[in-house]
Amino acid sequence: MRSSEVARIADVSVRTLRHYHAMGLLAEPPRHANGYRDYGAADLARVLHIKRLAALGFPLSYIREMLAADAAEGAEGAAGPGASRAALEAAALDELDHELELQIERLQEQRRTVELLRREQLDPALPVDFARTVKRLFGDERMRTTEPAAEADRAALMIAGQFYDDQDIAELERVAARLEELGLLEKLYDVQRRNDALGPDASKAERDALVADSKELIGAVIDCLDPANWEDDADNNMLGALTDSLLQGTLNPAQRDVAEQVDRAIVDYVAKKRASARS
């Protein structure tokens, strides 16, 4: 039989047969004078054996070991043929069953996560706890808008989620709860909406008003943070550089002007807090 015939009967591709040969699962059969491989019934049975084991979930590397053990046992011609093979197959099935059980648990956990994301309408690009806190801090409306500034914020949050651990997320949750308690979340949402809607040719008066309203919130927001978050470290510096680069590339000139003024106000406020703490 040619490779195409074996592939058809076994319901695999010719490419799969080549892969079996490359992995040492299937010996190269003799070739006809015209160069075509000449497969026999034993080769077809071997392909079907490999396919069945693979369908059960065994990796090809493990199947190769099993088949090699079979071949070694047959060559030795030991008394009680098949005993060691049966033991090997039993152990392999036990291991496979355990792995499948773990896979089922992982899939069930994934389904629970998907259901939670749908039920709470959370951003699937973020870890669940982080997404829940982000939604609380930024508001559901902003997390759904396609404004460039909001899209950049979401991208920045994806990066931040890679840096934040459970303790960082717990701190964010505490801050969000405190801001809500102080009645500041709606004010923050309003500032965010106005900043997103700020046109590139916004007047100085419009920009100054937005900066002034932002400054009114800076102190209250920073006072909700753990002072340890002000300290510099390698991760914070890298995170800041990455997110600043991302955000600056999407801001129009008016938004960039507001952001720079607000950033300076934040730096000044933190510096005063540090100086006060040292005195």
Coordinates of C-alpha atoms in Angstrom, one line a residue:
M1 CA 0.0 0.0 0.0
R2 CA 1.1 3.5 -0.7
S3 CA 1.1 6.2 2.0
S4 CA -2.1 7.7 0.6
E5 CA -3.9 4.4 0.9
V6 CA -2.8 3.9 4.5
A7 CA -3.8 7.5 5.3
R8 CA -7.2 7.0 3.8
I9 CA -7.9 3.7 5.6
A10 CA -6.6 5.0 8.9
D11 CA -8.3 8.3 8.4
V12 CA -5.1 10.3 9.0
S13 CA -3.2 12.7 6.7
V14 CA -0.1 11.7 4.8
R15 CA 1.6 14.5 6.7
T16 CA 0.7 12.7 10.0
L17 CA 2.4 9.6 8.7
R18 CA 5.5 11.6 7.9
H19 CA 5.4 13.0 11.5
Y20 CA 5.1 9.4 12.9
H21 CA 8.2 8.5 10.9
A22 CA 10.1 11.6 12.1
M23 CA 9.3 10.8 15.7
G24 CA 10.4 7.2 15.4
L25 CA 6.9 5.9 16.0
L26 CA 6.6 4.2 12.6
A27 CA 9.5 2.5 10.9
E28 CA 10.3 3.5 7.3
P29 CA 8.9 0.7 5.0
P30 CA 10.8 -0.5 2.0
R31 CA 10.3 1.5 -1.2
H32 CA 9.4 0.3 -4.7
A33 CA 11.7 1.0 -7.6
N34 CA 9.7 4.1 -8.4
G35 CA 10.4 5.5 -4.9
Y36 CA 7.0 5.1 -3.4
R37 CA 6.9 3.6 0.2
D38 CA 5.4 0.1 0.3
Y39 CA 3.3 -0.2 3.6
G40 CA 2.1 -3.6 4.8
A41 CA -0.8 -4.7 7.0
A42 CA 1.5 -4.5 10.1
D43 CA 2.3 -0.9 9.3
L44 CA -1.4 -0.1 9.0
A45 CA -2.1 -1.8 12.4
R46 CA 0.7 0.2 13.9
V47 CA -0.8 3.5 12.6
L48 CA -4.2 2.5 14.0
H49 CA -2.6 1.6 17.4
I50 CA -0.8 5.0 17.5
K51 CA -3.9 6.9 16.5
R52 CA -6.1 5.1 19.1
L53 CA -3.6 5.8 21.9
A54 CA -3.3 9.5 20.8
A55 CA -7.1 9.8 20.8
L56 CA -7.2 8.6 24.4
G57 CA -4.9 11.5 25.3
F58 CA -1.5 9.9 25.4
P59 CA 1.3 12.3 24.1
L60 CA 3.2 10.9 21.1
S61 CA 6.5 10.8 23.1
Y62 CA 4.8 8.5 25.7
I63 CA 3.3 6.3 22.9
R64 CA 6.8 5.9 21.5
E65 CA 8.1 4.7 24.9
M66 CA 5.2 2.2 25.2
L67 CA 5.8 0.8 21.7
A68 CA 9.5 0.6 22.3
A69 CA 8.9 -1.4 25.5
D70 CA 6.6 -3.7 23.6
A71 CA 9.3 -4.3 21.0
A72 CA 11.9 -4.9 23.6
E73 CA 9.7 -7.4 25.5
G74 CA 8.9 -9.3 22.3
A75 CA 12.6 -9.5 21.4
E76 CA 13.6 -10.9 24.7
G77 CA 10.9 -13.6 24.5
A78 CA 10.4 -13.6 28.3
A79 CA 8.3 -16.2 30.0
G80 CA 4.8 -15.0 30.6
P81 CA 4.6 -12.7 27.6
G82 CA 2.4 -9.7 28.0
A83 CA 2.7 -9.5 31.8
S84 CA 5.1 -6.5 31.9
R85 CA 3.2 -4.9 29.0
A86 CA -0.1 -5.2 30.9
A87 CA 1.5 -3.6 33.9
L88 CA 2.9 -0.8 31.8
E89 CA -0.5 -0.2 30.1
A90 CA -2.3 -0.2 33.5
A91 CA 0.2 2.3 35.0
A92 CA -0.1 4.5 31.8
L93 CA -3.9 4.4 32.0
D94 CA -3.9 5.4 35.7
E95 CA -1.6 8.3 34.9
L96 CA -3.7 9.4 31.9
D97 CA -6.9 9.2 34.0
H98 CA -5.3 11.4 36.7
E99 CA -4.2 13.9 34.0
L100 CA -7.7 13.9 32.5
E101 CA -9.2 14.5 35.9
L102 CA -7.0 17.6 36.3
Q103 CA -7.9 18.8 32.9
I104 CA -11.6 18.5 33.7
E105 CA -11.1 20.5 36.9
R106 CA -9.2 23.2 34.9
L107 CA -12.0 23.3 32.4
Q108 CA -14.7 23.5 35.1
E109 CA -12.8 26.4 36.7
Q110 CA -12.5 28.1 33.3
R111 CA -16.3 27.8 32.8
R112 CA -16.9 29.2 36.3
T113 CA -14.7 32.2 35.4
V114 CA -16.5 32.7 32.0
E115 CA -19.9 32.6 33.8
L116 CA -18.6 35.2 36.4
L117 CA -17.3 37.5 33.6
R118 CA -20.7 37.3 31.8
R119 CA -22.7 37.8 35.0
E120 CA -20.7 40.8 36.3
Q121 CA -19.9 42.1 32.8
L122 CA -16.2 42.2 33.5
D123 CA -13.4 42.8 31.0
P124 CA -12.2 39.3 30.0
A125 CA -8.7 40.7 29.2
L126 CA -8.0 41.3 32.9
P127 CA -7.7 38.9 35.9
V128 CA -11.2 38.6 37.5
D129 CA -10.4 40.4 40.8
F130 CA -8.5 43.1 39.1
A131 CA -11.3 43.5 36.5
R132 CA -13.9 43.9 39.2
T133 CA -11.9 46.6 41.0
V134 CA -11.1 48.4 37.7
K135 CA -14.8 48.5 36.8
R136 CA -15.5 50.0 40.2
L137 CA -12.8 52.6 39.9
F138 CA -13.4 53.6 36.3
G139 CA -17.1 53.0 35.9
D140 CA -18.9 50.6 33.6
E141 CA -19.6 53.2 31.0
R142 CA -16.0 54.1 30.5
M143 CA -14.8 50.5 30.4
R144 CA -17.2 50.0 27.4
T145 CA -16.5 53.2 25.4
T146 CA -14.2 53.0 22.4
E147 CA -12.7 56.5 22.8
P148 CA -8.9 56.4 22.1
A149 CA -8.1 57.6 25.6
A150 CA -10.2 54.9 27.2
E151 CA -8.8 52.2 24.9
A152 CA -5.3 53.3 25.9
D153 CA -6.3 53.1 29.6
R154 CA -7.5 49.5 29.0
A155 CA -4.3 48.6 27.4
A156 CA -2.4 50.1 30.2
L157 CA -4.5 48.2 32.7
M158 CA -3.6 44.9 30.9
I159 CA 0.1 45.7 31.5
A160 CA -0.6 46.7 35.1
G161 CA -2.4 43.5 35.7
Q162 CA 0.8 41.6 34.8
F163 CA 2.7 43.5 37.6
Y164 CA 0.0 43.5 40.3
D165 CA -0.1 40.7 42.8
D166 CA -3.0 39.7 45.1
Q167 CA -1.8 42.2 47.7
D168 CA -1.7 45.1 45.2
I169 CA -5.3 44.2 44.0
A170 CA -6.5 44.0 47.6
E171 CA -5.1 47.5 48.1
L172 CA -6.9 48.8 45.0
E173 CA -10.1 47.3 46.3
R174 CA -9.6 49.0 49.7
V175 CA -9.0 52.4 47.9
A176 CA -12.1 51.9 45.7
A177 CA -14.2 51.2 48.8
R178 CA -12.8 54.3 50.5
L179 CA -13.4 56.5 47.5
E180 CA -17.0 55.2 47.3
E181 CA -17.5 55.9 51.0
L182 CA -16.3 59.5 50.5
G183 CA -18.6 60.0 47.5
L184 CA -15.7 60.6 45.2
L185 CA -16.2 57.9 42.6
E186 CA -18.9 59.9 40.7
K187 CA -16.7 63.0 40.6
L188 CA -13.8 60.9 39.3
Y189 CA -16.1 59.4 36.6
D190 CA -17.1 62.9 35.6
V191 CA -13.5 64.1 35.3
Q192 CA -12.7 61.0 33.2
R193 CA -15.6 61.6 30.9
R194 CA -14.7 65.2 30.4
N195 CA -11.1 64.3 29.7
D196 CA -12.1 61.7 27.1
A197 CA -14.3 64.2 25.3
L198 CA -11.7 66.9 25.3
G199 CA -11.0 68.0 21.7
P200 CA -7.6 68.7 20.4
D201 CA -8.4 72.4 20.0
A202 CA -10.0 72.8 23.4
S203 CA -9.7 76.3 24.8
K204 CA -7.3 77.2 27.6
A205 CA -10.3 78.0 29.8
E206 CA -11.8 74.5 29.2
R207 CA -8.4 72.9 29.9
D208 CA -7.8 74.9 33.0
A209 CA -11.3 74.1 34.4
L210 CA -10.6 70.4 33.9
V211 CA -7.2 70.7 35.6
A212 CA -8.7 72.6 38.5
D213 CA -11.4 70.0 39.1
S214 CA -8.8 67.2 38.8
K215 CA -6.6 69.0 41.4
E216 CA -9.5 69.1 43.8
L217 CA -9.6 65.3 43.8
I218 CA -5.8 64.6 43.9
G219 CA -5.3 65.1 47.6
A220 CA -8.4 63.1 48.6
V221 CA -7.4 60.2 46.2
I222 CA -3.8 60.1 47.3
D223 CA -4.7 60.2 51.0
C224 CA -6.6 57.0 50.4
L225 CA -3.4 55.2 49.3
D226 CA -1.0 53.4 51.4
P227 CA 2.2 55.6 51.6
A228 CA 4.3 52.6 50.7
N229 CA 2.9 52.9 47.2
W230 CA 4.8 56.2 46.8
E231 CA 8.1 54.6 47.2
D232 CA 10.1 53.9 44.0
D233 CA 11.0 50.4 43.0
A234 CA 12.1 48.7 39.8
D235 CA 8.6 47.3 39.0
N236 CA 6.8 50.6 39.6
N237 CA 9.4 52.5 37.5
M238 CA 9.0 50.0 34.6
L239 CA 5.2 50.0 34.9
G240 CA 5.1 53.8 34.9
A241 CA 7.4 54.0 31.9
L242 CA 5.4 51.5 29.9
T243 CA 2.0 52.9 30.7
D244 CA 3.1 56.5 30.2
S245 CA 4.5 55.6 26.7
L246 CA 1.2 53.9 25.8
L247 CA -1.0 56.7 27.0
Q248 CA 1.0 59.6 25.6
G249 CA 0.7 58.1 22.2
T250 CA -3.1 58.3 22.2
L251 CA -3.6 61.7 23.8
N252 CA -4.4 64.7 21.7
P253 CA -2.6 68.0 22.4
A254 CA -5.2 69.3 24.8
Q255 CA -5.5 66.0 26.7
R256 CA -1.7 65.9 26.9
D257 CA -1.5 69.4 28.3
V258 CA -4.1 68.5 31.0
A259 CA -2.3 65.2 31.8
E260 CA 1.1 67.0 32.2
Q261 CA -0.4 69.6 34.5
V262 CA -2.2 67.0 36.6
D263 CA 1.0 64.8 36.8
R264 CA 2.9 67.8 38.1
A265 CA 0.3 68.5 40.7
I266 CA 0.5 64.8 41.8
V267 CA 4.3 65.0 42.1
D268 CA 4.0 68.2 44.1
Y269 CA 1.4 66.8 46.4
V270 CA 3.3 63.6 47.1
A271 CA 6.5 65.5 47.7
K272 CA 4.7 67.6 50.3
K273 CA 3.3 64.5 51.9
R274 CA 6.8 63.0 52.1
A275 CA 8.3 66.2 53.5
S276 CA 5.5 66.4 56.1
A277 CA 6.1 62.7 57.1
R278 CA 9.8 63.3 57.7
S279 CA 9.4 66.5 59.8

